[in-house]
XYZ file of C-alpha atoms in Angstrom:
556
model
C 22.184 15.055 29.717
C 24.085 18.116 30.165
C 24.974 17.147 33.448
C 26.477 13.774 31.728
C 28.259 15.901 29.093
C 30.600 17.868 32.193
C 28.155 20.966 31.636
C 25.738 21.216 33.810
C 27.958 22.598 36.684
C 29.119 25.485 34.663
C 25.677 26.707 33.439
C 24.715 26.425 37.312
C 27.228 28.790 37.937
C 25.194 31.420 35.534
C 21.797 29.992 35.805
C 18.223 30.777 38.101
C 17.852 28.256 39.668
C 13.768 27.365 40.221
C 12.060 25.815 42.352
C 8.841 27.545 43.599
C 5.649 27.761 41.047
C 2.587 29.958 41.523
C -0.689 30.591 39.734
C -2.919 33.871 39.970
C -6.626 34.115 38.442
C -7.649 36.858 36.860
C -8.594 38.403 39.762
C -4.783 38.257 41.269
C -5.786 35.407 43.610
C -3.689 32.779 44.074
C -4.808 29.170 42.807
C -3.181 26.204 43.375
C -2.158 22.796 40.940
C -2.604 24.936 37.618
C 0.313 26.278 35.398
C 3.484 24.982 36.093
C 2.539 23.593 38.889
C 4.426 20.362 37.497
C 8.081 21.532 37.619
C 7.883 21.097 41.477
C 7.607 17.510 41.417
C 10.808 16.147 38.912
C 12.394 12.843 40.541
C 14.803 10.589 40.061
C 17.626 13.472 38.963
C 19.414 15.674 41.172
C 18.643 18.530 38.990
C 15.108 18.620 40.507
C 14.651 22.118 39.241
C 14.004 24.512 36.435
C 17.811 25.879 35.486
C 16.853 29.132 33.894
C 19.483 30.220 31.834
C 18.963 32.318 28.355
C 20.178 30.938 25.355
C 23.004 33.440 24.757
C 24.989 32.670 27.956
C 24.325 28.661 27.462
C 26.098 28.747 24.058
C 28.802 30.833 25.500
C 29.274 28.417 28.124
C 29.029 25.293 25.008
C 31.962 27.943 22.864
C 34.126 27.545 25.551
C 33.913 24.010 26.389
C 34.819 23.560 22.948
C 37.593 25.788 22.939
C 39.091 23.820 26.032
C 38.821 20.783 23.432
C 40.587 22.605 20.594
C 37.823 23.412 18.750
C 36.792 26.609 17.775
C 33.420 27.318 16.395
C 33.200 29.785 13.114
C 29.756 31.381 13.287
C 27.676 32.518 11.592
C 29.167 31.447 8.199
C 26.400 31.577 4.756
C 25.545 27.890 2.878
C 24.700 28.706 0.024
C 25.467 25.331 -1.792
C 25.240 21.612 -0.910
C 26.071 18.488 -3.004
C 26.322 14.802 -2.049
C 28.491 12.537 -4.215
C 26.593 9.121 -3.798
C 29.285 7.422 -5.965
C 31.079 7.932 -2.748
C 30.806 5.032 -0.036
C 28.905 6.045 2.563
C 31.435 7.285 5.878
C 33.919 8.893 3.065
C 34.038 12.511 2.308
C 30.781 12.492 0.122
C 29.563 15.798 1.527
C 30.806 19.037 -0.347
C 29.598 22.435 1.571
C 29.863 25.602 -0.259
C 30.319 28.919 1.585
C 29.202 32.526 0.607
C 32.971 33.367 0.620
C 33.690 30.953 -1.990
C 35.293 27.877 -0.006
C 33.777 24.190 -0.516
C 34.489 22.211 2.501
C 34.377 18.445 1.871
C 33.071 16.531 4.738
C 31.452 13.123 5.817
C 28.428 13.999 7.281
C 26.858 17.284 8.071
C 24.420 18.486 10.589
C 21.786 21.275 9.989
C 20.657 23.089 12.892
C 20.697 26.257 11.280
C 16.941 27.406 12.599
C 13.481 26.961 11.322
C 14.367 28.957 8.220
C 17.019 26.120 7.562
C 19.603 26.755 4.757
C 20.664 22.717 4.688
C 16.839 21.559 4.758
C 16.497 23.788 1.429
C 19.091 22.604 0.076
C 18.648 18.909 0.530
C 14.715 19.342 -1.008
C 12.788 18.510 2.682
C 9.719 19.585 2.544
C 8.541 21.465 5.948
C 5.314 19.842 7.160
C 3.097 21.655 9.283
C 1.100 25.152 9.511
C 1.148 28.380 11.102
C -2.033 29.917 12.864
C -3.199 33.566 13.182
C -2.425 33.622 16.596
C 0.817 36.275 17.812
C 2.632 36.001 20.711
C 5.283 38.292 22.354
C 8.103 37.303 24.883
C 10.261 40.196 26.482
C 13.229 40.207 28.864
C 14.478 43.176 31.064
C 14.413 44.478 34.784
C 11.208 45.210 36.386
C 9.386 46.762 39.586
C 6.385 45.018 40.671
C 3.880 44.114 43.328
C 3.319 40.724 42.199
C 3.536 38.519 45.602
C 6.504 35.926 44.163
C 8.315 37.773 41.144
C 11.318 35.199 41.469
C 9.429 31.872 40.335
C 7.745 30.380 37.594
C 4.163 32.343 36.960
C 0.639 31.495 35.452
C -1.690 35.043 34.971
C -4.524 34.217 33.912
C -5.561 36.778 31.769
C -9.030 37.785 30.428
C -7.118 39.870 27.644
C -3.657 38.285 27.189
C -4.422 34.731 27.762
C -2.734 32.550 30.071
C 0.666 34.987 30.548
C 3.732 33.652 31.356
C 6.021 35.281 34.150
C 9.450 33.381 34.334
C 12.341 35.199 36.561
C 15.464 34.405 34.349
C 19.166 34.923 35.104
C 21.379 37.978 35.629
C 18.751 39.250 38.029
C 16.274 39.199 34.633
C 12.426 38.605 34.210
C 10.654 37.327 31.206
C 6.893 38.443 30.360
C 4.846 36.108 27.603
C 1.426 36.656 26.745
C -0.673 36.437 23.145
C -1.322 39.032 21.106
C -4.802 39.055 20.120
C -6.198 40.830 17.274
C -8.160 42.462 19.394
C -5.314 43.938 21.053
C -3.447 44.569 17.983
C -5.803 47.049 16.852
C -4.481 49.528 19.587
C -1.661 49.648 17.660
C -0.492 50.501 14.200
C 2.938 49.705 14.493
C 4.531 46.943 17.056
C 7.599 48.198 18.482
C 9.298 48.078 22.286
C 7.074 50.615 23.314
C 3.981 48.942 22.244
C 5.726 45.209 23.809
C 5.979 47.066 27.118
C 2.823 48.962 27.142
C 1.020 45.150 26.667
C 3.182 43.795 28.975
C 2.208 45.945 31.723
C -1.595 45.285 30.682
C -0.905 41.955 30.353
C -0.370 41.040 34.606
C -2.961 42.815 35.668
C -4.313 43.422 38.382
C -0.473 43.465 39.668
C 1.588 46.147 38.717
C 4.879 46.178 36.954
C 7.410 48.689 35.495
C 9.983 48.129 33.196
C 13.755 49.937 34.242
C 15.420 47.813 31.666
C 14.400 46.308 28.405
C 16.786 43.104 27.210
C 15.323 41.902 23.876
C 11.637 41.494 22.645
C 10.174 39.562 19.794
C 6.649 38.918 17.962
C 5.778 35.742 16.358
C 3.706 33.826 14.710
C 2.216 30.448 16.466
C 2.833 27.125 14.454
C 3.877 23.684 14.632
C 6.211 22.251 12.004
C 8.118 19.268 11.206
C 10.830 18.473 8.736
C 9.680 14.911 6.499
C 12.289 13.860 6.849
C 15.159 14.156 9.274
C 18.087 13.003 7.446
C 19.419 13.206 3.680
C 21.379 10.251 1.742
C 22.036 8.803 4.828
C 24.772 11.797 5.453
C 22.811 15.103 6.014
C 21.103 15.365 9.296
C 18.740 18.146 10.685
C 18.331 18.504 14.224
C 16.369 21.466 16.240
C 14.589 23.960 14.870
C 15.476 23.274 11.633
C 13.947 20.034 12.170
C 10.376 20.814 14.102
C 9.317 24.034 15.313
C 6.674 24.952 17.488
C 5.003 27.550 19.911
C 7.517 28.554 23.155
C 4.109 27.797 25.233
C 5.798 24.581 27.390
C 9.307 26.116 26.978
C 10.418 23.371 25.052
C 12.461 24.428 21.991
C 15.927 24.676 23.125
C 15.129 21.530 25.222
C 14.269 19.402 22.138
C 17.211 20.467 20.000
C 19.743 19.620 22.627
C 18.038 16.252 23.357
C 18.500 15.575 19.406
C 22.056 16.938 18.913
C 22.708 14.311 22.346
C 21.238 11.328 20.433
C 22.513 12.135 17.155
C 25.990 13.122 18.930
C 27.212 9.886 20.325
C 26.190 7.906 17.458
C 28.264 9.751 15.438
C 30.755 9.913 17.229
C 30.935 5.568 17.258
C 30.917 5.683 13.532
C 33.162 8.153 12.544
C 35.460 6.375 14.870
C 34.988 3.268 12.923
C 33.406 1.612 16.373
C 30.151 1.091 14.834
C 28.351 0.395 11.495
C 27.026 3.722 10.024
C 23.372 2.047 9.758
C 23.800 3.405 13.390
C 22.475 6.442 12.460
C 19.261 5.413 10.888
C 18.225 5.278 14.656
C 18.011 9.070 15.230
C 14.823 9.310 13.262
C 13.893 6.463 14.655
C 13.920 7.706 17.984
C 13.645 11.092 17.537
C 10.301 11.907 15.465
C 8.011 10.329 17.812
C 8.933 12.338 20.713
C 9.365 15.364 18.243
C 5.435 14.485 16.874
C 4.106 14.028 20.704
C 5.450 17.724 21.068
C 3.996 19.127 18.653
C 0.486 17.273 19.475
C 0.972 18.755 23.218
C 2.483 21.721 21.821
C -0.709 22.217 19.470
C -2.841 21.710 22.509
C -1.485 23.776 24.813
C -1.033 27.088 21.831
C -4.832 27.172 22.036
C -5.466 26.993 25.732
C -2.759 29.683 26.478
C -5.137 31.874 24.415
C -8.280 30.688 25.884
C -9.276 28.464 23.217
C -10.231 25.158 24.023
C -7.961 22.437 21.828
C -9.380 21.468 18.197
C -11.449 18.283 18.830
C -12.092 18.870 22.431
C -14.810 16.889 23.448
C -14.783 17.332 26.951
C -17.308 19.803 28.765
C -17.746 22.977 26.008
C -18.058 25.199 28.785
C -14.706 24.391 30.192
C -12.206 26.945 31.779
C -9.098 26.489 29.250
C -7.036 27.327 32.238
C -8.136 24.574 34.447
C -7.838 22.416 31.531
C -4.111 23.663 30.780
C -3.334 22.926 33.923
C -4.472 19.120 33.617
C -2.651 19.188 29.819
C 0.746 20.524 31.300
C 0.261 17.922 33.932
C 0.051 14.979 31.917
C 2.755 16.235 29.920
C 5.146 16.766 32.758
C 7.846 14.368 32.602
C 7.938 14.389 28.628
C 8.063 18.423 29.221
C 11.416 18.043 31.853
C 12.858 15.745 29.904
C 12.732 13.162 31.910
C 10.364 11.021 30.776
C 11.623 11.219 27.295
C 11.632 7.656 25.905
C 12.317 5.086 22.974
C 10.596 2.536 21.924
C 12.005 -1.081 22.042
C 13.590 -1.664 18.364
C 15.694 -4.532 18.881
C 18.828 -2.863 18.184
C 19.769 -0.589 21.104
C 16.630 -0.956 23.120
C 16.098 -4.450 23.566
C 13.901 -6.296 25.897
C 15.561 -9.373 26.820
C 13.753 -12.369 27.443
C 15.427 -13.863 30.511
C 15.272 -9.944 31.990
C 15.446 -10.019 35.996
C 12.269 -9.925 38.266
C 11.685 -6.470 39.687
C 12.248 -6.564 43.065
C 8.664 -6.483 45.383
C 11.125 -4.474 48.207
C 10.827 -0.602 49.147
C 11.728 1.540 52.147
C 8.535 3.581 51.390
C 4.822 3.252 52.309
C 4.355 5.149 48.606
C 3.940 2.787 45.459
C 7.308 2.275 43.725
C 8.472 4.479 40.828
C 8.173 1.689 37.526
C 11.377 0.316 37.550
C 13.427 1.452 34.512
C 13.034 -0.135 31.020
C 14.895 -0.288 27.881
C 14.606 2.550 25.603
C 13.801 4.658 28.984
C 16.170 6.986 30.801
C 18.182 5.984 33.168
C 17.528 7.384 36.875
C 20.276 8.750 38.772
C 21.277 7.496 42.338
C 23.002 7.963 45.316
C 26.505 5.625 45.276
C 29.577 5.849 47.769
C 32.997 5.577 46.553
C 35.173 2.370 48.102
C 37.408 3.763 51.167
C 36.066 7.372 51.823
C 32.355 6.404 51.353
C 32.164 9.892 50.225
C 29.003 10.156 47.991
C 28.769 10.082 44.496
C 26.206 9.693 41.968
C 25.295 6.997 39.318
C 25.186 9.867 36.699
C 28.327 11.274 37.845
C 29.962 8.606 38.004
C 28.517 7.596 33.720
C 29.557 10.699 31.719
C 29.240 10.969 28.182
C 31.861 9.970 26.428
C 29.965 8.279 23.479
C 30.753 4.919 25.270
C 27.867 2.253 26.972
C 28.523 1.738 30.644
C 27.758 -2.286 31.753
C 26.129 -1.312 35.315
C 26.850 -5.113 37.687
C 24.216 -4.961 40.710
C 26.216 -7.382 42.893
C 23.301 -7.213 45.508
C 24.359 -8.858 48.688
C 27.119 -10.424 49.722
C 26.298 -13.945 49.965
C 27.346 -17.356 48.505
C 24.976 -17.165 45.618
C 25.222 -13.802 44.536
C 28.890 -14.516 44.477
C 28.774 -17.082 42.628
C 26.967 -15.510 39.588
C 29.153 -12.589 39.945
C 32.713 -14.744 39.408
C 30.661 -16.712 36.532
C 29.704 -13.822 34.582
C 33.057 -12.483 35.444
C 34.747 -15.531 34.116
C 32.835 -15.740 31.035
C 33.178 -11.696 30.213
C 36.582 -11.644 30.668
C 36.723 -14.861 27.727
C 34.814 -12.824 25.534
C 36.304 -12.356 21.937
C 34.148 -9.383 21.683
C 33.667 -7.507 24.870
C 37.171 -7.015 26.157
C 40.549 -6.963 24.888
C 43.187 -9.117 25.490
C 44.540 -8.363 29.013
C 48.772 -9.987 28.338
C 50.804 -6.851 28.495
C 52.415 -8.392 24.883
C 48.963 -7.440 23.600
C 49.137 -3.953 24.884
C 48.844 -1.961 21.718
C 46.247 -4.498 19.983
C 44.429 -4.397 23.346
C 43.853 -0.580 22.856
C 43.426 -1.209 19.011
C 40.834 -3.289 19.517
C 39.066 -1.960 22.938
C 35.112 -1.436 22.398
C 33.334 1.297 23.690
C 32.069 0.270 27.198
C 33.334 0.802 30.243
C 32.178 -1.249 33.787
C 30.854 -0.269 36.883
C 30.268 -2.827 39.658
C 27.731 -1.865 42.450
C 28.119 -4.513 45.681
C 24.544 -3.401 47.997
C 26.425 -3.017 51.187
C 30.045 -0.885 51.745
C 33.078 -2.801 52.904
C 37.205 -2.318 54.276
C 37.519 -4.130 50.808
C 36.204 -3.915 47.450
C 38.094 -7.642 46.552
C 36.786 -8.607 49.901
C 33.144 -7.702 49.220
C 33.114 -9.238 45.396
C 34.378 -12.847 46.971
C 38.168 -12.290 46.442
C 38.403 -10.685 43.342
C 38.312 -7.214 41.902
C 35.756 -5.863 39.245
C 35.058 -7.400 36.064
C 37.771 -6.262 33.517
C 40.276 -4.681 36.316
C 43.636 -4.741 35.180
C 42.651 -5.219 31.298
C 44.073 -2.246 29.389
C 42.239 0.019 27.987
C 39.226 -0.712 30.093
C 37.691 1.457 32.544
C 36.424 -0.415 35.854
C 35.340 0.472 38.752
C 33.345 -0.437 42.234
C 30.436 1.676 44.068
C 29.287 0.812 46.724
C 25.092 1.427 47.173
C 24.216 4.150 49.387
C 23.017 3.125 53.250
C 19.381 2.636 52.255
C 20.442 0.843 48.872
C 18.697 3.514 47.128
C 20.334 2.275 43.520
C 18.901 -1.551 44.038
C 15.756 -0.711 44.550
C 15.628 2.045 42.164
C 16.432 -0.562 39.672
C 14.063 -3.072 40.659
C 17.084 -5.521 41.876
C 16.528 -8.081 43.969
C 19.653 -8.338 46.385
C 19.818 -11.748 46.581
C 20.108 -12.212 42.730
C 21.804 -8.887 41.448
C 20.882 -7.758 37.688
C 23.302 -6.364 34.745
C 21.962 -2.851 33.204
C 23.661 -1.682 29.954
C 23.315 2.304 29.805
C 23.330 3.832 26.364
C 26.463 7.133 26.448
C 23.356 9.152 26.332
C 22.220 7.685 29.408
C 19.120 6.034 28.327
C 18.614 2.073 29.446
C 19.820 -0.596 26.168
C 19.066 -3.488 27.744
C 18.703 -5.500 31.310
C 19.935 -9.129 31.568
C 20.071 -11.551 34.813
C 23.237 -11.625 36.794
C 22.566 -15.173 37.787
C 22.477 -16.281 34.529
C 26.133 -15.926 34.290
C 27.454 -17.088 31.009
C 24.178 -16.666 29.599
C 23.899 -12.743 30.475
C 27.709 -12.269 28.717
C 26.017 -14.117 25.444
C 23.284 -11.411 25.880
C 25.561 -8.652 25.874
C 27.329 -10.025 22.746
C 24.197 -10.243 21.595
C 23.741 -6.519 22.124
C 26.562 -5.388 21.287
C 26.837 -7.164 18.361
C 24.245 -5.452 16.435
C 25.931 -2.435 16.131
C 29.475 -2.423 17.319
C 32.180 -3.044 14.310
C 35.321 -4.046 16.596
C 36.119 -6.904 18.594
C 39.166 -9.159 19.377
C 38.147 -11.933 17.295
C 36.943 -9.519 14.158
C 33.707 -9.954 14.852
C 31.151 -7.032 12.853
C 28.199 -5.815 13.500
C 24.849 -7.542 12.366
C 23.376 -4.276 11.591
């Protein structure tokens, strides 16, 4: 997502990048498949690591990308009053925001992610759902001396006294040590201060030694799992992060799940305050959002007991299990929801629709290994190898899709043959008529055309390279070239036609993906089909989108 957003190569710049795992019993041997074993095996991305990169210098990074945009970001301000004018229509300035200096700022919609202690959730009357347990845990960052065989990875020590204790090498040369604070242990001490976090710390990895020669930050905390009722107020107010579900830092995942709700909230409102789409729009972010926040929070409850030893509540496996071997098999099946990249939506009808006249997957593979599932609405979109027309220097699909809160129509042309052709000039023909999906293309139109341009842009993917992008796509160029207003371009697949087969597409019938801006799958439709797949993107499109050509609204 961040890569999507232009981000990602920045925070690289800062981050640790990581790619090696280990695991060490309590007896400092070394044990393979448990801990986070799972972070070596991410696919389909070509982020296929851990970037490790503490908060602080990530939101720098996010200040000045902002800045670059002319926007400059005014924190930390107080709320200390919030009132919504209902007898205003909903996308007006219905919001009024009082600050502890004394100024009201009147805006259309505002977005709480002011922390688990949230000021807006308060103030909007959403109850907090959820517990807290009696269980402490303590994370601290500095510079250390060790003996520990690979202090530059992700590490499992399994503890007999600190549970499950998390070693994570960090950036700026940095090393993070987590491990629970039993009562037990707290008894040692009457007061918890940095002396006492790196006195625990150093009991905490035995048998491997380790020194402190600079201390970063430290904190305590309780271990909990909440989750705001509700994730929205009068349709205007929106919580997102920790104000809206917060949980233990046991599978790393806080920072994660905020940033993949400001993402999905972020391009949807970007459409409506643009007047592109209805506001109903935004009635899918809880939609989406709280049933990969409440399968976090089920993991995350999970996993909070066996990093302490305790087997989960309801277990009804073997009693005499080891909670590490069975953390291990937890953070396993929780892998791709815990990287992100198996975060997914379910079908709704709106923007993750499951068309009936959807393409065949493809039965082809260049590998002996069974084929990844071929991507399905509501799921994330892989990323593939592409070559750009002339250099056949290579590219990316992701690259090549950023975020700019618009859908991208991905064409599979497959190969070049007289059927595939064919479809491609019909569904050409029949786009390019569309009141809806493109505007006019007479120069006389030129300022309705960018009046009335929707938000999707085209990228055309032929299987094999050629001298000629018109000369591969039968003597024409890409569908909406040369309409203004309306980005269109050609990739070619890479040599093995990695993106076809990722997809599922057979060559010899080519497919039409729509990608969501936040690069998630909307919908798949059947290049053959021609006319038929354009009337299933209206379809689509229609459901949400406010402008077309013809005036057509959305159905929403």
């Amino acid at each position: 997502m961040l890569d999507q957003l232009g981000l990602a190569d920045e925070l690289a710049q800062h981050c640790f990048a990581c790619r090696e795992t280990v695991s060490y019993d309590a007896a400092g041997n070394q044990v393979d498949g448990r801990g986070w074993a799972f972070m070596e095996q991410m696919k389909d991305t070509a982020w296929d690591f851990s970037l490790v990169l503490r908060q602080k210098y990530q939101e720098e990074i996010f200040r000045h990308a902002l800045r670059e945009l002319g926007v400059e970001l005014d924190a930390p301000q107080a709320l200390v009053g919030l009132h919504v004018d209902a007898s205003v229509p909903l996308g007006g300035y219905r919001v009024s925001a009082t600050l502890e200096s004394g100024t009201t700022v009147k805006c259309k919609y505002l977005v709480g992610a002011d922390g688990g202690r949230s000021t807006v959730r308060r103030l909007v009357d959403i109850p907090f759902d959820g517990s807290s347990s009696d269980d402490r845990w303590v994370r601290i960052d500095g510079h250390v001396s060790t003996n520990l065989p690979k202090p530059r990875s992700y590490c499992a020590i399994e503890s007999p006294t600190h549970g499950n204790v998390l070693w994570a090498a960090l950036d700026h040369g940095a090393t993070r040590i987590g491990y629970a604070f039993t009562p037990e242990r707290q008894k040692a001490h009457q007061t918890f201060d940095e002396g006492a976090a790196v006195a625990e710390a150093v009991a905490a990895v035995k048998p491997f030694e380790l020194s402190f020669t600079r201390v970063d930050w430290w904190t305590i905390y309780s271990v909990g799992q909440r989750v705001a009722r509700r994730f929205s107020a009068h349709d205007c107010v929106f919580l997102a992060g920790d104000a809206c579900h917060t949980h233990s830092s046991g599978a790393a995942q806080g920072m994660n799940t905020g940033i993949h709700d400001a993402v999905n909230l972020a391009w949807k409102l970007s459409l409506v305050l643009r007047r592109l789409a209805h506001p109903q729009l935004l009635r899918t972010y809880e939609a989406e959002r709280r049933p990969n926040v409440e399968q976090l929070l089920a993991y995350d409850r999970d996993i909070a007991r066996l990093m302490t030893l305790q087997l989960p509540e309801g277990w009804t496996g073997d009693p005499a299990a080891d909670p590490n071997v069975v953390l291990g098999d937890v953070m396993a099946a929780a892998a791709t929801f815990s990287s992100g990249l198996g975060i997914s939506y379910a079908a709704d009808g709106l923007l993750n629709v499951q068309h009936p006249t959807a393409p065949p997957s493809s039965p082809a593979s260049s590998s002996s290994s069974p084929p990844p599932p071929v991507p399905r609405p509501g799921h994330r979109a892989p990323d593939v190898p592409l070559r750009k027309p002339g250099t056949l220097e290579p590219t990316r699909l992701h690259r090549e899709t950023p975020n700019r809160a618009i859908f991208h129509v991905v064409v599979f042309v497959g190969e070049r043959c007289s059927a595939t052709v064919a479809s491609y000039h019909a569904f050409c023909a029949a786009l390019e008529a569309s009141p809806f999906l493109l505007p006019p293309s007479s120069p006389r139109h030129a300022s309705s055309a960018a009046a009335a341009t929707p938000p999707i842009a085209f990228l055309t993917i032929p299987a094999r390279p050629g001298p000629s992008a018109w000369e591969i796509l039968g003597g024409r160029g890409p569908v909406g070239d040369g309409v203004d207003g309306v980005s269109s371009k050609v990739f070619f697949d890479s040599a093995e036609v990695k993106a076809h087969e990722r997809y599922g597409v057979d060559v010899r019938r080519g497919a039409v993906y729509v990608l969501r801006p936040d690069g998630w799958v909307g919908t798949v439709l059947e290049l053959e089909r021609g006319e038929e797949a354009v009337k299933g993107l209206e379809a689509y499109f229609g459901r949400f989108l406010l402008r077309g050509r013809g005036g057509a609204t959305a159905r929403l």
